[in-house]
C-alpha cells in the first residue's frame, strides 16, 4: 500500500480534523446523549477511536470510512469522524465509491435511530442525513476536481517544457545539418572537380598536377576538420546544458571572409567576379554575415557542379535599415557537357531557403530574362 507523504499543509489539516473529531466525541459524552441500550462510555470510546482513525484516512480512505459507518450504528460520537471519512473518500476515490459509502452512512444514521428504539424520527433522520452526506460528497468531489485540474495543468506545463527543450535540440541539429551541408558540399565539390581533372588529363604539366593535388589535399583536410567539429557537437551530451541554439565554439565565417572564399574558388579554377558594396560592412550582424557567406558558398558550389568553367558573378550590397542583398549569377547550363559528375543531395537550395526564412528574409532562384541562372537572397539588417 502506498504511503503518501504528508506536506506541512496536510499535517495542519489532519491535526485540525483530529482535534475537532475528539472534541465532538467529548461534547457528545458530556451532553449525555446516547442510543437507548448503548452505554454512554461505549458511545464516547467508539467516537474517540474513530477520531484516532483520522490519521489513517489518507492511507486507507475506504476502509476508514466503512469502519466509521459501522461504528455510527452504535455511537453518535462517531458522527463527525464519519463526515471526515466520507469527505476523504470523495476526494481520493471516484464518485461511485463515494456514493456507495454515502448510502451506507445514511443507512447507519437510520439504523442508529432504530437501535435507540425511536422509529418516529427515522424518516426525518433519513432525510436530514441524505442532505448532509450529499453536501459532504459534493464538496469532496469539487475538491477532487480542483486537484485533478491543478495536476493536469502542472503536467501540461511539464510536457510543454520538455517539448520546448526537444524542439530546441531538433532546431540545433537542423542548424548543424545545414552547416555541414554548406561546408562539406563546398569542400567535396573541390576535391571531386580536381580529381576528375587529373583523371581526364594525366599528362598535364607537373606544376598543374601539383597545384590540383594541393587543392585536393587542403580541401580534404578542411572537410575532415569541419566534419570532426560537427560530429563533436552532435556527440556532446545535452544534459544540464541549455539548448537555445547557441553557435558552436569554433570560429564561424562572416561577410569579411567573402574575398577569401572568392580567391579560393579562383584557385580551384572558377572565374569569380566579386562585387561587394555594403555600407558599414563591419557593423553587419554576425548571423546576417554568416548567412550571406553560406549563400555565396552554395552558389559557387552549384556553379562548379552544373556550369563548370563558366564565369560566376557575385554581388553583395545593402545598408543598415535596407537589408542585405546577395546575388550569385552564372550562365544557365545548356547541356550536360558543362556539368560535372559531382553528386548532390538536392537539398542545398532548400537549406538556404530555410536559413533565409529563419533570419526573416527570403530567397529566390531560377533563370533570368538574360538566360542566366541567378540565386538571389534578401536578409534583414535592422536600423
mmCIF file of C-alpha atoms in Angstrom:
data_model
loop_
_atom_site.group_PDB
_atom_site.id
_atom_site.type_symbol
_atom_site.label_atom_id
_atom_site.label_comp_id
_atom_site.label_asym_id
_atom_site.label_seq_id
_atom_site.Cartn_x
_atom_site.Cartn_y
_atom_site.Cartn_z
ATOM 1 C CA UNK A 1 0.000 0.000 0.000
ATOM 2 C CA UNK A 2 1.362 3.379 -0.960
ATOM 3 C CA UNK A 3 2.260 5.567 1.976
ATOM 4 C CA UNK A 4 1.588 9.176 0.946
ATOM 5 C CA UNK A 5 3.970 11.772 2.269
ATOM 6 C CA UNK A 6 2.258 14.495 4.269
ATOM 7 C CA UNK A 7 3.088 18.061 3.460
ATOM 8 C CA UNK A 8 3.000 20.766 6.169
ATOM 9 C CA UNK A 9 -0.463 21.679 4.940
ATOM 10 C CA UNK A 10 -1.593 18.044 5.239
ATOM 11 C CA UNK A 11 -0.257 17.891 8.801
ATOM 12 C CA UNK A 12 -2.170 21.033 9.731
ATOM 13 C CA UNK A 13 -5.409 19.692 8.195
ATOM 14 C CA UNK A 14 -5.035 16.286 9.882
ATOM 15 C CA UNK A 15 -4.355 17.838 13.272
ATOM 16 C CA UNK A 16 -7.392 20.106 12.934
ATOM 17 C CA UNK A 17 -9.648 17.208 11.870
ATOM 18 C CA UNK A 18 -8.418 15.033 14.719
ATOM 19 C CA UNK A 19 -8.962 17.727 17.351
ATOM 20 C CA UNK A 20 -12.444 18.532 16.011
ATOM 21 C CA UNK A 21 -13.423 14.850 15.956
ATOM 22 C CA UNK A 22 -12.202 14.310 19.540
ATOM 23 C CA UNK A 23 -13.917 17.492 20.694
ATOM 24 C CA UNK A 24 -17.202 16.361 19.125
ATOM 25 C CA UNK A 25 -16.920 12.941 20.823
ATOM 26 C CA UNK A 26 -16.175 14.531 24.225
ATOM 27 C CA UNK A 27 -19.012 17.043 23.866
ATOM 28 C CA UNK A 28 -21.372 14.204 22.980
ATOM 29 C CA UNK A 29 -20.286 12.400 26.152
ATOM 30 C CA UNK A 30 -20.631 15.493 28.352
ATOM 31 C CA UNK A 31 -24.048 16.192 26.856
ATOM 32 C CA UNK A 32 -25.074 12.692 27.941
ATOM 33 C CA UNK A 33 -26.868 11.719 24.749
ATOM 34 C CA UNK A 34 -26.737 8.037 23.886
ATOM 35 C CA UNK A 35 -28.631 5.468 21.866
ATOM 36 C CA UNK A 36 -31.060 3.573 24.106
ATOM 37 C CA UNK A 37 -29.352 0.498 25.487
ATOM 38 C CA UNK A 38 -25.854 1.563 24.327
ATOM 39 C CA UNK A 39 -23.799 2.656 27.356
ATOM 40 C CA UNK A 40 -22.516 6.200 27.326
ATOM 41 C CA UNK A 41 -18.938 5.084 27.980
ATOM 42 C CA UNK A 42 -19.050 2.797 24.940
ATOM 43 C CA UNK A 43 -20.506 5.587 22.833
ATOM 44 C CA UNK A 44 -17.692 8.003 23.722
ATOM 45 C CA UNK A 45 -14.996 5.320 23.483
ATOM 46 C CA UNK A 46 -16.055 4.351 19.960
ATOM 47 C CA UNK A 47 -16.169 8.031 18.973
ATOM 48 C CA UNK A 48 -12.635 8.648 20.261
ATOM 49 C CA UNK A 49 -11.305 5.533 18.480
ATOM 50 C CA UNK A 50 -12.857 6.719 15.236
ATOM 51 C CA UNK A 51 -11.192 10.102 15.834
ATOM 52 C CA UNK A 52 -7.812 8.353 16.098
ATOM 53 C CA UNK A 53 -8.523 6.740 12.738
ATOM 54 C CA UNK A 54 -8.353 10.185 11.161
ATOM 55 C CA UNK A 55 -4.574 9.760 10.972
ATOM 56 C CA UNK A 56 -5.046 6.743 8.684
ATOM 57 C CA UNK A 57 -7.633 8.260 6.375
ATOM 58 C CA UNK A 58 -5.163 9.143 3.612
ATOM 59 C CA UNK A 59 -3.692 5.641 3.512
ATOM 60 C CA UNK A 60 -6.959 3.676 3.721
ATOM 61 C CA UNK A 61 -9.809 6.085 2.924
ATOM 62 C CA UNK A 62 -12.418 3.435 2.065
ATOM 63 C CA UNK A 63 -11.506 1.134 4.966
ATOM 64 C CA UNK A 64 -11.635 4.011 7.422
ATOM 65 C CA UNK A 65 -14.991 5.143 6.023
ATOM 66 C CA UNK A 66 -16.532 1.657 6.272
ATOM 67 C CA UNK A 67 -15.298 1.385 9.869
ATOM 68 C CA UNK A 68 -16.887 4.734 10.716
ATOM 69 C CA UNK A 69 -20.168 3.654 9.086
ATOM 70 C CA UNK A 70 -20.292 0.536 11.253
ATOM 71 C CA UNK A 71 -19.365 2.458 14.405
ATOM 72 C CA UNK A 72 -22.019 5.099 13.657
ATOM 73 C CA UNK A 73 -24.675 2.421 14.204
ATOM 74 C CA UNK A 74 -23.968 2.419 17.948
ATOM 75 C CA UNK A 75 -22.100 5.701 18.525
ATOM 76 C CA UNK A 76 -23.387 9.186 17.915
ATOM 77 C CA UNK A 77 -19.967 10.460 18.994
ATOM 78 C CA UNK A 78 -18.500 8.992 15.790
ATOM 79 C CA UNK A 79 -20.663 11.208 13.558
ATOM 80 C CA UNK A 80 -18.003 13.867 12.955
ATOM 81 C CA UNK A 81 -15.382 11.230 12.154
ATOM 82 C CA UNK A 82 -17.893 9.763 9.665
ATOM 83 C CA UNK A 83 -18.201 13.154 7.958
ATOM 84 C CA UNK A 84 -14.404 13.377 7.654
ATOM 85 C CA UNK A 85 -14.186 9.809 6.332
ATOM 86 C CA UNK A 86 -16.860 10.425 3.691
ATOM 87 C CA UNK A 87 -15.166 13.650 2.578
ATOM 88 C CA UNK A 88 -11.830 11.807 2.273
ATOM 89 C CA UNK A 89 -13.385 9.085 0.119
ATOM 90 C CA UNK A 90 -14.986 11.707 -2.139
ATOM 91 C CA UNK A 91 -11.606 13.440 -2.577
ATOM 92 C CA UNK A 92 -9.489 10.336 -3.204
ATOM 93 C CA UNK A 93 -11.875 7.905 -4.916
ATOM 94 C CA UNK A 94 -14.260 8.042 -7.855
ATOM 95 C CA UNK A 95 -17.898 9.085 -7.472
ATOM 96 C CA UNK A 96 -19.329 5.542 -7.458
ATOM 97 C CA UNK A 97 -17.292 4.591 -4.396
ATOM 98 C CA UNK A 98 -18.158 7.837 -2.605
ATOM 99 C CA UNK A 99 -21.867 7.359 -3.392
ATOM 100 C CA UNK A 100 -21.812 3.802 -2.023
ATOM 101 C CA UNK A 101 -20.149 4.940 1.202
ATOM 102 C CA UNK A 102 -22.647 7.817 1.486
ATOM 103 C CA UNK A 103 -25.547 5.366 1.087
ATOM 104 C CA UNK A 104 -24.039 3.248 3.847
ATOM 105 C CA UNK A 105 -23.718 6.330 6.039
ATOM 106 C CA UNK A 106 -27.409 7.180 5.521
ATOM 107 C CA UNK A 107 -28.334 3.619 6.404
ATOM 108 C CA UNK A 108 -26.167 3.839 9.526
ATOM 109 C CA UNK A 109 -27.904 7.022 10.658
ATOM 110 C CA UNK A 110 -31.326 5.449 10.180
ATOM 111 C CA UNK A 111 -30.131 2.275 11.874
ATOM 112 C CA UNK A 112 -28.852 4.240 14.848
ATOM 113 C CA UNK A 113 -32.355 5.601 15.338
ATOM 114 C CA UNK A 114 -33.763 2.086 15.193
ATOM 115 C CA UNK A 115 -31.158 0.901 17.710
ATOM 116 C CA UNK A 116 -32.460 3.605 20.008
ATOM 117 C CA UNK A 117 -35.969 2.157 19.524
ATOM 118 C CA UNK A 118 -37.289 5.529 18.333
ATOM 119 C CA UNK A 119 -38.970 4.845 14.981
ATOM 120 C CA UNK A 120 -40.924 8.093 14.980
ATOM 121 C CA UNK A 121 -37.920 10.130 13.830
ATOM 122 C CA UNK A 122 -36.498 7.574 11.399
ATOM 123 C CA UNK A 123 -37.883 9.279 8.280
ATOM 124 C CA UNK A 124 -36.802 12.723 9.404
ATOM 125 C CA UNK A 125 -33.357 11.394 10.324
ATOM 126 C CA UNK A 126 -33.008 9.736 6.925
ATOM 127 C CA UNK A 127 -33.883 12.932 5.020
ATOM 128 C CA UNK A 128 -31.536 15.055 7.094
ATOM 129 C CA UNK A 129 -28.675 12.581 6.677
ATOM 130 C CA UNK A 130 -29.200 12.486 2.905
ATOM 131 C CA UNK A 131 -28.846 16.276 2.766
ATOM 132 C CA UNK A 132 -25.771 16.336 4.998
ATOM 133 C CA UNK A 133 -23.944 13.471 3.313
ATOM 134 C CA UNK A 134 -24.822 14.673 -0.193
ATOM 135 C CA UNK A 135 -23.325 18.043 0.692
ATOM 136 C CA UNK A 136 -20.157 16.368 2.003
ATOM 137 C CA UNK A 137 -19.832 14.224 -1.135
ATOM 138 C CA UNK A 138 -20.385 17.226 -3.425
ATOM 139 C CA UNK A 139 -17.781 19.226 -1.533
ATOM 140 C CA UNK A 140 -15.289 16.371 -1.720
ATOM 141 C CA UNK A 141 -15.873 15.840 -5.452
ATOM 142 C CA UNK A 142 -15.336 19.563 -6.019
ATOM 143 C CA UNK A 143 -12.013 19.420 -4.180
ATOM 144 C CA UNK A 144 -11.093 16.305 -6.168
ATOM 145 C CA UNK A 145 -11.872 18.058 -9.461
ATOM 146 C CA UNK A 146 -9.803 21.093 -8.447
ATOM 147 C CA UNK A 147 -6.845 18.904 -7.562
ATOM 148 C CA UNK A 148 -7.104 16.956 -10.808
ATOM 149 C CA UNK A 149 -7.235 20.208 -12.745
ATOM 150 C CA UNK A 150 -4.174 21.520 -10.919
ATOM 151 C CA UNK A 151 -2.305 18.258 -11.618
ATOM 152 C CA UNK A 152 -3.269 18.358 -15.279
ATOM 153 C CA UNK A 153 -2.072 21.957 -15.556
ATOM 154 C CA UNK A 154 1.243 21.069 -13.921
ATOM 155 C CA UNK A 155 1.623 18.037 -16.190
ATOM 156 C CA UNK A 156 0.791 20.127 -19.240
ATOM 157 C CA UNK A 157 3.373 22.725 -18.218
ATOM 158 C CA UNK A 158 5.938 19.993 -17.662
ATOM 159 C CA UNK A 159 5.233 18.459 -21.064
ATOM 160 C CA UNK A 160 5.386 21.889 -22.670
ATOM 161 C CA UNK A 161 8.776 22.491 -21.084
ATOM 162 C CA UNK A 162 10.041 19.093 -22.247
ATOM 163 C CA UNK A 163 8.683 19.721 -25.747
ATOM 164 C CA UNK A 164 10.371 23.112 -25.796
ATOM 165 C CA UNK A 165 13.717 21.541 -24.902
ATOM 166 C CA UNK A 166 13.245 18.827 -27.529
ATOM 167 C CA UNK A 167 12.281 21.417 -30.120
ATOM 168 C CA UNK A 168 15.419 23.399 -29.279
ATOM 169 C CA UNK A 169 17.500 20.264 -29.703
ATOM 170 C CA UNK A 170 15.901 19.486 -33.057
ATOM 171 C CA UNK A 171 16.431 23.042 -34.248
ATOM 172 C CA UNK A 172 20.060 22.877 -33.165
ATOM 173 C CA UNK A 173 20.619 19.635 -35.032
ATOM 174 C CA UNK A 174 18.905 21.001 -38.125
ATOM 175 C CA UNK A 175 21.121 24.067 -37.970
ATOM 176 C CA UNK A 176 24.199 21.848 -37.664
ATOM 177 C CA UNK A 177 22.986 19.752 -40.597
ATOM 178 C CA UNK A 178 22.646 22.877 -42.728
ATOM 179 C CA UNK A 179 26.131 23.993 -41.733
ATOM 180 C CA UNK A 180 27.524 20.540 -42.522
ATOM 181 C CA UNK A 181 25.894 20.509 -45.953
ATOM 182 C CA UNK A 182 27.038 24.027 -46.819
ATOM 183 C CA UNK A 183 30.633 23.381 -45.765
ATOM 184 C CA UNK A 184 31.159 19.786 -46.866
ATOM 185 C CA UNK A 185 29.411 20.225 -50.211
ATOM 186 C CA UNK A 186 31.792 23.086 -50.981
ATOM 187 C CA UNK A 187 34.906 21.142 -49.966
ATOM 188 C CA UNK A 188 33.937 17.835 -51.548
ATOM 189 C CA UNK A 189 32.988 19.535 -54.817
ATOM 190 C CA UNK A 190 36.516 20.963 -54.986
ATOM 191 C CA UNK A 191 38.012 17.539 -54.326
ATOM 192 C CA UNK A 192 35.818 15.866 -56.931
ATOM 193 C CA UNK A 193 36.416 18.569 -59.523
ATOM 194 C CA UNK A 194 40.211 18.455 -59.346
ATOM 195 C CA UNK A 195 40.339 14.697 -59.032
ATOM 196 C CA UNK A 196 38.229 14.439 -62.181
ATOM 197 C CA UNK A 197 40.516 16.861 -63.983
ATOM 198 C CA UNK A 198 43.565 14.784 -63.048
ATOM 199 C CA UNK A 199 41.789 11.658 -64.216
ATOM 200 C CA UNK A 200 40.912 13.161 -67.599
ATOM 201 C CA UNK A 201 44.263 14.858 -68.183
ATOM 202 C CA UNK A 202 47.000 12.795 -66.543
ATOM 203 C CA UNK A 203 49.543 14.299 -68.981
ATOM 204 C CA UNK A 204 49.225 17.823 -67.598
ATOM 205 C CA UNK A 205 52.372 19.690 -66.577
ATOM 206 C CA UNK A 206 53.810 18.789 -63.231
ATOM 207 C CA UNK A 207 53.060 22.262 -61.854
ATOM 208 C CA UNK A 208 49.339 21.962 -62.629
ATOM 209 C CA UNK A 209 49.203 18.435 -61.209
ATOM 210 C CA UNK A 210 50.919 19.598 -58.035
ATOM 211 C CA UNK A 211 48.552 22.556 -57.717
ATOM 212 C CA UNK A 212 45.499 20.338 -58.198
ATOM 213 C CA UNK A 213 46.852 17.814 -55.701
ATOM 214 C CA UNK A 214 47.415 20.625 -53.214
ATOM 215 C CA UNK A 215 43.842 21.833 -53.611
ATOM 216 C CA UNK A 216 42.587 18.270 -53.121
ATOM 217 C CA UNK A 217 44.741 17.832 -50.026
ATOM 218 C CA UNK A 218 43.713 21.163 -48.476
ATOM 219 C CA UNK A 219 40.028 20.684 -49.255
ATOM 220 C CA UNK A 220 40.027 17.165 -47.839
ATOM 221 C CA UNK A 221 41.831 18.324 -44.716
ATOM 222 C CA UNK A 222 39.389 21.193 -44.153
ATOM 223 C CA UNK A 223 36.417 18.889 -44.837
ATOM 224 C CA UNK A 224 37.689 16.480 -42.195
ATOM 225 C CA UNK A 225 38.125 19.335 -39.723
ATOM 226 C CA UNK A 226 34.584 20.550 -40.365
ATOM 227 C CA UNK A 227 33.205 17.012 -40.067
ATOM 228 C CA UNK A 228 35.095 16.418 -36.828
ATOM 229 C CA UNK A 229 33.667 19.632 -35.372
ATOM 230 C CA UNK A 230 30.111 18.778 -36.351
ATOM 231 C CA UNK A 231 30.341 15.228 -35.023
ATOM 232 C CA UNK A 232 31.800 16.557 -31.785
ATOM 233 C CA UNK A 233 28.828 18.859 -31.334
ATOM 234 C CA UNK A 234 26.344 16.075 -32.128
ATOM 235 C CA UNK A 235 28.010 13.707 -29.675
ATOM 236 C CA UNK A 236 28.026 16.296 -26.881
ATOM 237 C CA UNK A 237 25.733 15.322 -24.027
ATOM 238 C CA UNK A 238 22.971 17.973 -23.829
ATOM 239 C CA UNK A 239 22.005 17.071 -20.242
ATOM 240 C CA UNK A 240 22.500 20.022 -17.954
ATOM 241 C CA UNK A 241 23.015 22.396 -20.873
ATOM 242 C CA UNK A 242 20.633 24.976 -22.230
ATOM 243 C CA UNK A 243 19.853 24.108 -25.817
ATOM 244 C CA UNK A 244 18.957 27.550 -27.040
ATOM 245 C CA UNK A 245 20.540 27.362 -30.469
ATOM 246 C CA UNK A 246 23.900 28.825 -29.459
ATOM 247 C CA UNK A 247 26.548 28.669 -32.121
ATOM 248 C CA UNK A 248 29.479 26.237 -31.870
ATOM 249 C CA UNK A 249 32.639 27.473 -30.253
ATOM 250 C CA UNK A 250 34.628 27.192 -33.488
ATOM 251 C CA UNK A 251 35.077 30.422 -35.499
ATOM 252 C CA UNK A 252 32.261 30.957 -37.984
ATOM 253 C CA UNK A 253 32.651 32.732 -41.358
ATOM 254 C CA UNK A 254 31.363 36.256 -41.727
ATOM 255 C CA UNK A 255 30.894 38.787 -44.509
ATOM 256 C CA UNK A 256 34.550 39.753 -44.209
ATOM 257 C CA UNK A 257 35.556 36.247 -45.373
ATOM 258 C CA UNK A 258 33.908 36.594 -48.809
ATOM 259 C CA UNK A 259 37.132 37.756 -50.567
ATOM 260 C CA UNK A 260 38.972 34.694 -49.296
ATOM 261 C CA UNK A 261 36.090 32.463 -50.461
ATOM 262 C CA UNK A 262 36.254 34.017 -53.925
ATOM 263 C CA UNK A 263 40.042 33.641 -54.007
ATOM 264 C CA UNK A 264 39.724 30.001 -53.049
ATOM 265 C CA UNK A 265 37.255 29.444 -55.893
ATOM 266 C CA UNK A 266 39.631 31.154 -58.333
ATOM 267 C CA UNK A 267 42.484 28.899 -57.209
ATOM 268 C CA UNK A 268 40.195 25.976 -57.905
ATOM 269 C CA UNK A 269 39.723 27.159 -61.478
ATOM 270 C CA UNK A 270 36.441 29.053 -61.282
ATOM 271 C CA UNK A 271 36.423 32.603 -62.647
ATOM 272 C CA UNK A 272 34.688 34.638 -59.980
ATOM 273 C CA UNK A 273 33.878 38.334 -60.036
ATOM 274 C CA UNK A 274 33.066 39.659 -56.572
ATOM 275 C CA UNK A 275 31.314 42.996 -56.186
ATOM 276 C CA UNK A 276 30.783 43.875 -52.518
ATOM 277 C CA UNK A 277 29.126 47.239 -51.931
ATOM 278 C CA UNK A 278 27.989 47.196 -48.341
ATOM 279 C CA UNK A 279 27.909 50.418 -46.362
ATOM 280 C CA UNK A 280 29.483 49.993 -42.925
ATOM 281 C CA UNK A 281 30.278 46.350 -43.633
ATOM 282 C CA UNK A 282 31.994 45.988 -40.256
ATOM 283 C CA UNK A 283 28.671 46.568 -38.480
ATOM 284 C CA UNK A 284 26.760 43.812 -40.293
ATOM 285 C CA UNK A 285 25.271 41.447 -37.657
ATOM 286 C CA UNK A 286 27.223 38.216 -37.296
ATOM 287 C CA UNK A 287 24.251 35.984 -38.129
ATOM 288 C CA UNK A 288 23.398 38.004 -41.257
ATOM 289 C CA UNK A 289 27.005 37.972 -42.428
ATOM 290 C CA UNK A 290 27.282 34.239 -41.880
ATOM 291 C CA UNK A 291 24.055 33.604 -43.828
ATOM 292 C CA UNK A 292 25.323 35.735 -46.697
ATOM 293 C CA UNK A 293 28.607 33.805 -46.702
ATOM 294 C CA UNK A 294 26.780 30.452 -46.823
ATOM 295 C CA UNK A 295 24.557 31.632 -49.679
ATOM 296 C CA UNK A 296 27.569 32.684 -51.746
ATOM 297 C CA UNK A 297 29.361 29.451 -50.866
ATOM 298 C CA UNK A 298 26.415 27.340 -52.003
ATOM 299 C CA UNK A 299 26.084 29.408 -55.185
ATOM 300 C CA UNK A 300 29.735 28.807 -56.075
ATOM 301 C CA UNK A 301 29.372 25.118 -55.310
ATOM 302 C CA UNK A 302 26.344 24.828 -57.599
ATOM 303 C CA UNK A 303 28.182 26.739 -60.332
ATOM 304 C CA UNK A 304 31.074 24.272 -60.143
ATOM 305 C CA UNK A 305 28.670 21.333 -60.276
ATOM 306 C CA UNK A 306 26.335 22.451 -63.051
ATOM 307 C CA UNK A 307 28.224 25.118 -65.027
ATOM 308 C CA UNK A 308 31.855 24.143 -64.739
ATOM 309 C CA UNK A 309 34.180 26.597 -66.440
ATOM 310 C CA UNK A 310 31.601 29.369 -66.635
ATOM 311 C CA UNK A 311 32.121 32.843 -65.222
ATOM 312 C CA UNK A 312 30.370 33.466 -61.908
ATOM 313 C CA UNK A 313 29.266 36.914 -60.785
ATOM 314 C CA UNK A 314 28.759 37.539 -57.065
ATOM 315 C CA UNK A 315 27.286 40.789 -55.789
ATOM 316 C CA UNK A 316 26.589 41.780 -52.201
ATOM 317 C CA UNK A 317 25.004 45.137 -51.468
ATOM 318 C CA UNK A 318 22.945 46.859 -48.823
ATOM 319 C CA UNK A 319 22.937 49.200 -45.893
ATOM 320 C CA UNK A 320 21.637 49.365 -42.367
ATOM 321 C CA UNK A 321 17.839 49.513 -42.369
ATOM 322 C CA UNK A 322 17.501 48.457 -46.040
ATOM 323 C CA UNK A 323 18.773 44.922 -45.621
ATOM 324 C CA UNK A 324 21.455 42.903 -47.363
ATOM 325 C CA UNK A 325 21.010 41.602 -50.919
ATOM 326 C CA UNK A 326 23.131 38.682 -52.119
ATOM 327 C CA UNK A 327 23.128 37.527 -55.744
ATOM 328 C CA UNK A 328 25.137 34.752 -57.406
ATOM 329 C CA UNK A 329 24.774 34.543 -61.201
ATOM 330 C CA UNK A 330 26.259 32.196 -63.774
ATOM 331 C CA UNK A 331 25.323 31.134 -67.335
ATOM 332 C CA UNK A 332 22.491 28.645 -67.402
ATOM 333 C CA UNK A 333 23.890 25.189 -68.323
ATOM 334 C CA UNK A 334 22.516 24.363 -71.728
ATOM 335 C CA UNK A 335 23.734 20.774 -71.869
ATOM 336 C CA UNK A 336 25.380 18.094 -69.801
ATOM 337 C CA UNK A 337 28.796 18.972 -71.121
ATOM 338 C CA UNK A 338 29.113 21.822 -68.649
ATOM 339 C CA UNK A 339 28.057 19.711 -65.674
ATOM 340 C CA UNK A 340 30.422 17.692 -63.526
ATOM 341 C CA UNK A 341 29.894 14.246 -62.079
ATOM 342 C CA UNK A 342 29.767 15.623 -58.546
ATOM 343 C CA UNK A 343 26.691 14.093 -56.856
ATOM 344 C CA UNK A 344 24.282 16.292 -54.948
ATOM 345 C CA UNK A 345 21.584 15.702 -52.387
ATOM 346 C CA UNK A 346 19.346 18.340 -53.909
ATOM 347 C CA UNK A 347 18.833 19.975 -50.547
ATOM 348 C CA UNK A 348 21.259 22.876 -50.836
ATOM 349 C CA UNK A 349 18.737 25.415 -52.135
ATOM 350 C CA UNK A 350 16.127 24.119 -49.690
ATOM 351 C CA UNK A 351 18.532 24.584 -46.796
ATOM 352 C CA UNK A 352 19.371 28.103 -47.940
ATOM 353 C CA UNK A 353 15.682 28.974 -48.175
ATOM 354 C CA UNK A 354 15.168 27.709 -44.625
ATOM 355 C CA UNK A 355 18.182 29.671 -43.441
ATOM 356 C CA UNK A 356 16.924 32.861 -45.064
ATOM 357 C CA UNK A 357 13.407 32.298 -43.727
ATOM 358 C CA UNK A 358 14.659 31.781 -40.171
ATOM 359 C CA UNK A 359 16.584 35.043 -40.455
ATOM 360 C CA UNK A 360 13.410 36.832 -41.571
ATOM 361 C CA UNK A 361 14.499 37.154 -45.185
ATOM 362 C CA UNK A 362 13.684 35.444 -48.462
ATOM 363 C CA UNK A 363 15.482 33.547 -51.204
ATOM 364 C CA UNK A 364 14.718 33.223 -54.911
ATOM 365 C CA UNK A 365 16.386 31.235 -57.640
ATOM 366 C CA UNK A 366 15.808 30.489 -61.283
ATOM 367 C CA UNK A 367 16.518 31.581 -64.814
ATOM 368 C CA UNK A 368 16.690 35.284 -65.560
ATOM 369 C CA UNK A 369 15.445 37.121 -68.654
ATOM 370 C CA UNK A 370 19.017 37.194 -69.976
ATOM 371 C CA UNK A 371 19.186 33.408 -69.829
ATOM 372 C CA UNK A 372 21.447 33.167 -66.771
ATOM 373 C CA UNK A 373 20.812 31.238 -63.573
ATOM 374 C CA UNK A 374 20.620 33.500 -60.528
ATOM 375 C CA UNK A 375 20.475 32.768 -56.833
ATOM 376 C CA UNK A 376 19.221 35.893 -55.045
ATOM 377 C CA UNK A 377 18.526 36.419 -51.359
ATOM 378 C CA UNK A 378 17.497 39.331 -49.187
ATOM 379 C CA UNK A 379 18.410 39.358 -45.489
ATOM 380 C CA UNK A 380 17.105 41.889 -42.960
ATOM 381 C CA UNK A 381 19.531 44.352 -41.387
ATOM 382 C CA UNK A 382 17.800 46.264 -38.627
ATOM 383 C CA UNK A 383 18.438 50.011 -38.354
#
